[in-house]
GROMACS .gro file of N, CA and C in nm:
model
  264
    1UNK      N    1   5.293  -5.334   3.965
    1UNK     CA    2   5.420  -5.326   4.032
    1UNK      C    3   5.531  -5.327   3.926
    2UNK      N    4   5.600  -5.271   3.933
    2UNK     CA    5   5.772  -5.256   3.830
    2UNK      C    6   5.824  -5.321   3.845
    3UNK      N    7   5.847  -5.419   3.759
    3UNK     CA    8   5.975  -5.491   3.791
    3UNK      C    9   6.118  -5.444   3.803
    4UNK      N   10   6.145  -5.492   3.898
    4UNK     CA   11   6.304  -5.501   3.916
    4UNK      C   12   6.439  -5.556   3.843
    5UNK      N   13   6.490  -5.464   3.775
    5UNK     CA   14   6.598  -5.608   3.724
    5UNK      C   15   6.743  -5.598   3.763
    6UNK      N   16   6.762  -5.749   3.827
    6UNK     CA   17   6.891  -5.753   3.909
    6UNK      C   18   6.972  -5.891   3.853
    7UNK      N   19   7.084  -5.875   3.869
    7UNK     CA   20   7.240  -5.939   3.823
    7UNK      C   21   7.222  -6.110   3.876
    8UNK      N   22   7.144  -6.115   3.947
    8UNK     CA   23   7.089  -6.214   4.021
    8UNK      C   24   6.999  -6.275   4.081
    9UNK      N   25   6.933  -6.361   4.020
    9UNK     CA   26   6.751  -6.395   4.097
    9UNK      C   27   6.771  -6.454   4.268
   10UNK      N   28   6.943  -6.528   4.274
   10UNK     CA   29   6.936  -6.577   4.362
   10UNK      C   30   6.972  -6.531   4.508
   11UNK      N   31   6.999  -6.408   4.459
   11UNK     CA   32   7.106  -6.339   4.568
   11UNK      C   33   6.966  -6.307   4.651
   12UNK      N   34   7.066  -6.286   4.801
   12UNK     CA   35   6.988  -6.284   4.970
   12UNK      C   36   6.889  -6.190   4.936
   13UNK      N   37   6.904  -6.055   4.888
   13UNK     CA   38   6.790  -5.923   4.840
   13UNK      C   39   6.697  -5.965   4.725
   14UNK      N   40   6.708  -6.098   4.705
   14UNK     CA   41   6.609  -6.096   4.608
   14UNK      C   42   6.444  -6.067   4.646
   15UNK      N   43   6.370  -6.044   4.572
   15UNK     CA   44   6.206  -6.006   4.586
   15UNK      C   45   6.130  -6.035   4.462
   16UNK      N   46   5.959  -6.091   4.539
   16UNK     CA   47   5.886  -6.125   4.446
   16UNK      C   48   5.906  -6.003   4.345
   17UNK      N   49   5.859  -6.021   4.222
   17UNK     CA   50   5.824  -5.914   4.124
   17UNK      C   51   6.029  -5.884   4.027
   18UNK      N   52   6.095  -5.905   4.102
   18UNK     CA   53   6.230  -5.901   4.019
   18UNK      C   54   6.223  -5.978   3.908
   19UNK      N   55   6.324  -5.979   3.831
   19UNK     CA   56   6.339  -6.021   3.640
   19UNK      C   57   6.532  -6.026   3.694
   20UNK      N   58   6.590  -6.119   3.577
   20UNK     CA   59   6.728  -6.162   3.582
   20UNK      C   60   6.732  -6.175   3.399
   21UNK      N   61   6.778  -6.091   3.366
   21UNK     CA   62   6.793  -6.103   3.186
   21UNK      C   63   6.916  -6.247   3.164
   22UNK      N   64   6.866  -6.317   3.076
   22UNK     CA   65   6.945  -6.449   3.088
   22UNK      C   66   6.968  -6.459   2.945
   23UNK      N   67   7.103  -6.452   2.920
   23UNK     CA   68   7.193  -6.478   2.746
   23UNK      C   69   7.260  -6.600   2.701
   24UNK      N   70   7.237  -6.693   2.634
   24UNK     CA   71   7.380  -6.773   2.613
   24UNK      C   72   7.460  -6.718   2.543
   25UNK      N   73   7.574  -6.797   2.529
   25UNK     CA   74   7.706  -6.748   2.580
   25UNK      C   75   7.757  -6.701   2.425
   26UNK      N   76   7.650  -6.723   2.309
   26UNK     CA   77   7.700  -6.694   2.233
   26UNK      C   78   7.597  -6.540   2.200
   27UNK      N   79   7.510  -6.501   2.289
   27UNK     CA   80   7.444  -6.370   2.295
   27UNK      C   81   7.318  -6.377   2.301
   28UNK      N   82   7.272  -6.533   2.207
   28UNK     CA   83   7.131  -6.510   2.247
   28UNK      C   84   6.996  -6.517   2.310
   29UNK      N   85   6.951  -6.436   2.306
   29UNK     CA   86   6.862  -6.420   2.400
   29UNK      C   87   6.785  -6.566   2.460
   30UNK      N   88   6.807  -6.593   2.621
   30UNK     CA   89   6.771  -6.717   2.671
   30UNK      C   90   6.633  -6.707   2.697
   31UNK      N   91   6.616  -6.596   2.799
   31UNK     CA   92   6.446  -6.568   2.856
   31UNK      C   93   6.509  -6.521   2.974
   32UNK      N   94   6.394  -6.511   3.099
   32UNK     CA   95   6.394  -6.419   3.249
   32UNK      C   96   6.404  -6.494   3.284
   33UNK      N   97   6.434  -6.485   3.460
   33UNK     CA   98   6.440  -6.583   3.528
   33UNK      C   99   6.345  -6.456   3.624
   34UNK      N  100   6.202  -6.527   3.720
   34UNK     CA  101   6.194  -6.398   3.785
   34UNK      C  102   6.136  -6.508   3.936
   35UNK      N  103   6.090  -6.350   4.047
   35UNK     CA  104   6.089  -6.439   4.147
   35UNK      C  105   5.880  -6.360   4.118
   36UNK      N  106   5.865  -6.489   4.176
   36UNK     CA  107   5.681  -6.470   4.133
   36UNK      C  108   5.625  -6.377   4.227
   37UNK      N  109   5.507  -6.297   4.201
   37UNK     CA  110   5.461  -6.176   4.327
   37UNK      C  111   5.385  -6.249   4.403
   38UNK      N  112   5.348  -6.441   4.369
   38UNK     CA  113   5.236  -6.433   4.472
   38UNK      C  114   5.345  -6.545   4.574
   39UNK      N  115   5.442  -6.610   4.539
   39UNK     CA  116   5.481  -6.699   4.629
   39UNK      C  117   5.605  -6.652   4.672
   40UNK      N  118   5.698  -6.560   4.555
   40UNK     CA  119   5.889  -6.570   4.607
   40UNK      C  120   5.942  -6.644   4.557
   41UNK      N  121   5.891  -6.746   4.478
   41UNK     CA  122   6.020  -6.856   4.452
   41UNK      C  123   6.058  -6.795   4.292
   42UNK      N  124   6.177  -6.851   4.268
   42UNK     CA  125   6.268  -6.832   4.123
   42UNK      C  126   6.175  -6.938   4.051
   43UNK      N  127   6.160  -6.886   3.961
   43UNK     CA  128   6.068  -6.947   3.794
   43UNK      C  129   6.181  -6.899   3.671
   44UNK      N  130   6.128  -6.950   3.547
   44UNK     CA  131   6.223  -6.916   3.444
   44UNK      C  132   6.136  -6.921   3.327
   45UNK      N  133   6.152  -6.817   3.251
   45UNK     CA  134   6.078  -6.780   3.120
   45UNK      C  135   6.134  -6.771   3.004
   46UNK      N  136   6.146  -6.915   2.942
   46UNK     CA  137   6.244  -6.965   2.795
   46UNK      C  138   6.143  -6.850   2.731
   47UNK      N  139   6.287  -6.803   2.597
   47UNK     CA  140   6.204  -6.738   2.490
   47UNK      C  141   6.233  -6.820   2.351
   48UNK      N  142   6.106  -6.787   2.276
   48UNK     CA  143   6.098  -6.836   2.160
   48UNK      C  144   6.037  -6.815   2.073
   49UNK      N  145   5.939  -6.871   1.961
   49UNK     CA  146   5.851  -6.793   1.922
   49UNK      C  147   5.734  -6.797   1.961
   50UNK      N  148   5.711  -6.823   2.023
   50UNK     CA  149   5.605  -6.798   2.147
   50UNK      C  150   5.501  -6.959   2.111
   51UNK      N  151   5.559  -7.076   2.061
   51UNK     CA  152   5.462  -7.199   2.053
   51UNK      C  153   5.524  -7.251   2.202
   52UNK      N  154   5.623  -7.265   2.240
   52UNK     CA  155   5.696  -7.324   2.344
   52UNK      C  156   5.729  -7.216   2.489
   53UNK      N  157   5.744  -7.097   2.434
   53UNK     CA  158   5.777  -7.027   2.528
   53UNK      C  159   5.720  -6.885   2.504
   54UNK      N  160   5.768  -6.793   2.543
   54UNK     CA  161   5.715  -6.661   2.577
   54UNK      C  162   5.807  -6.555   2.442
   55UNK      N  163   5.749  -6.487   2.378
   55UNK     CA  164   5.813  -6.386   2.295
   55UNK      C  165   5.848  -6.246   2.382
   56UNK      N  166   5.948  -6.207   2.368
   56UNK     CA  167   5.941  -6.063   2.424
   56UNK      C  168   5.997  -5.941   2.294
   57UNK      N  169   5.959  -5.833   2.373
   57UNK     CA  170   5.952  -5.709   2.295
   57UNK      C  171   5.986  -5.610   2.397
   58UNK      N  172   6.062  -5.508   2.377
   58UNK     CA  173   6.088  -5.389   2.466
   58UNK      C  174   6.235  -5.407   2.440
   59UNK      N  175   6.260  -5.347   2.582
   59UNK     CA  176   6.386  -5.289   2.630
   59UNK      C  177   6.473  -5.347   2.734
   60UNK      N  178   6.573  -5.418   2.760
   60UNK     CA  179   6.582  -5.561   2.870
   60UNK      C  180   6.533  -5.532   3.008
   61UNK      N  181   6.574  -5.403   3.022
   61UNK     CA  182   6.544  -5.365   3.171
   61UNK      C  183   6.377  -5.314   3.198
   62UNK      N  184   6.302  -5.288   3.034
   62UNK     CA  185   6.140  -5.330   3.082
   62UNK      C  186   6.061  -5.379   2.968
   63UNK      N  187   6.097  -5.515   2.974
   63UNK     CA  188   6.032  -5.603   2.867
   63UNK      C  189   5.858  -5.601   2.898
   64UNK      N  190   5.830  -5.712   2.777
   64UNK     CA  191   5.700  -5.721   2.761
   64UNK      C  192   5.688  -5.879   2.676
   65UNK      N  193   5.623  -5.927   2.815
   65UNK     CA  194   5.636  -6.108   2.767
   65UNK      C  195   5.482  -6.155   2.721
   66UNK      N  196   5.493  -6.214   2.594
   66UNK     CA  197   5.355  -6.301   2.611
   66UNK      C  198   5.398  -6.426   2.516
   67UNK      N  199   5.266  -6.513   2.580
   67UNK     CA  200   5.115  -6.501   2.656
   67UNK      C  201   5.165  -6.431   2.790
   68UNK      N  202   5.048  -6.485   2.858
   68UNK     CA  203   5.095  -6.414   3.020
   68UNK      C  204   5.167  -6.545   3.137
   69UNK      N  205   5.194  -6.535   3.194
   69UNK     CA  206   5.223  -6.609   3.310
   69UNK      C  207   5.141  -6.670   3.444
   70UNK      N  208   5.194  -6.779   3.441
   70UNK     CA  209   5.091  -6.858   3.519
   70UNK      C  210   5.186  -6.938   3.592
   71UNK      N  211   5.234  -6.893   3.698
   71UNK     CA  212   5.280  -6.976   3.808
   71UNK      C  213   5.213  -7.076   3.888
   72UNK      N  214   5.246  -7.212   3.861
   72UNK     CA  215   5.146  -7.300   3.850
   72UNK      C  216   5.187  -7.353   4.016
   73UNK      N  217   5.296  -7.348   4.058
   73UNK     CA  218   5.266  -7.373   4.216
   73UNK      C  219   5.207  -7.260   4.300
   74UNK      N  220   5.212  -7.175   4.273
   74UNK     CA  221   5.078  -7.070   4.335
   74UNK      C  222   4.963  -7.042   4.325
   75UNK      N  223   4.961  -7.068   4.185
   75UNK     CA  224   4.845  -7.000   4.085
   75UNK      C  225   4.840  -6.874   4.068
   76UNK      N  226   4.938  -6.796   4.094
   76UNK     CA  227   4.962  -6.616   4.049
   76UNK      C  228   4.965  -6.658   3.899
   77UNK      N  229   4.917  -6.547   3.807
   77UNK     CA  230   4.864  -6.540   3.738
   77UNK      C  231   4.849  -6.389   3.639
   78UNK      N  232   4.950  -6.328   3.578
   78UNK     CA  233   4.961  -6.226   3.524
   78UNK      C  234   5.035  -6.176   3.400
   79UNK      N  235   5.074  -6.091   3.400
   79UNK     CA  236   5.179  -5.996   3.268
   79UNK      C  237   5.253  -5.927   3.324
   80UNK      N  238   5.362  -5.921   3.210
   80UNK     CA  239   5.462  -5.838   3.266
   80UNK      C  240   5.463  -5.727   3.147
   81UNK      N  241   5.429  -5.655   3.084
   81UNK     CA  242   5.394  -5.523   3.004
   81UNK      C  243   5.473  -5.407   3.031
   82UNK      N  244   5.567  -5.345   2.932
   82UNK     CA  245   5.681  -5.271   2.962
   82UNK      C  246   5.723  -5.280   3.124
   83UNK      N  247   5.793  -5.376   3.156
   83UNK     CA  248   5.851  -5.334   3.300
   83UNK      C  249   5.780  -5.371   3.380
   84UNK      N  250   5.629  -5.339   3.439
   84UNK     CA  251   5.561  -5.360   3.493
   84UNK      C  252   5.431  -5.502   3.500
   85UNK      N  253   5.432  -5.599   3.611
   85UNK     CA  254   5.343  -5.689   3.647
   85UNK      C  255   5.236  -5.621   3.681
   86UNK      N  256   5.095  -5.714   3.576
   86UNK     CA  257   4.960  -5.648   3.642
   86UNK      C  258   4.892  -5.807   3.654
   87UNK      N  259   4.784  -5.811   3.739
   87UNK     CA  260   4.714  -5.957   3.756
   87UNK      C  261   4.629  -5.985   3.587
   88UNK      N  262   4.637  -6.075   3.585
   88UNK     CA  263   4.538  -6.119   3.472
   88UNK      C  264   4.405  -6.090   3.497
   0.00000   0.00000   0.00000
């Protein structure tokens, strides 16, 4: 599935599988905020060098995060690889 990327994770149209590019205020790069494909709820994906958080690579509107993701109140369980979520 493609992710979506919108101005807002929280707004009424939000949907599983969306991405929210998140900056501080002095530019740099924070991490995603996304809504998960198996439950809907807003999660958030700090970046770093990937001991604490998730590294990304790409293009904002279709990144590529690792490790993979593991939404631990669902147990969905996947990648997000240029743009697109696939299951683990």
């Amino acid at each position: 599935m493609k992710a979506r990327l919108v101005t807002d994770i929280l707004a009424q149209d939000a949907q599983p599988g969306d991405i929210e590019f998140r900056a501080y205020p002095d530019g740099e790069v924070g991490g995603y905020a996304y809504r998960c494909l198996g439950c809907g709820q807003e999660d958030y994906l700090p970046v770093d060098d990937g001991t604490n958080g998730w590294t990304i690579t790409g293009p904002t509107d279709a990144p590529t995060l690792h490790p993979s993701i593991l939404h631990r109140p669902c147990g969905w369980h996947g990648y997000l690889e240029h743009g697109v979520w696939r299951l683990a």
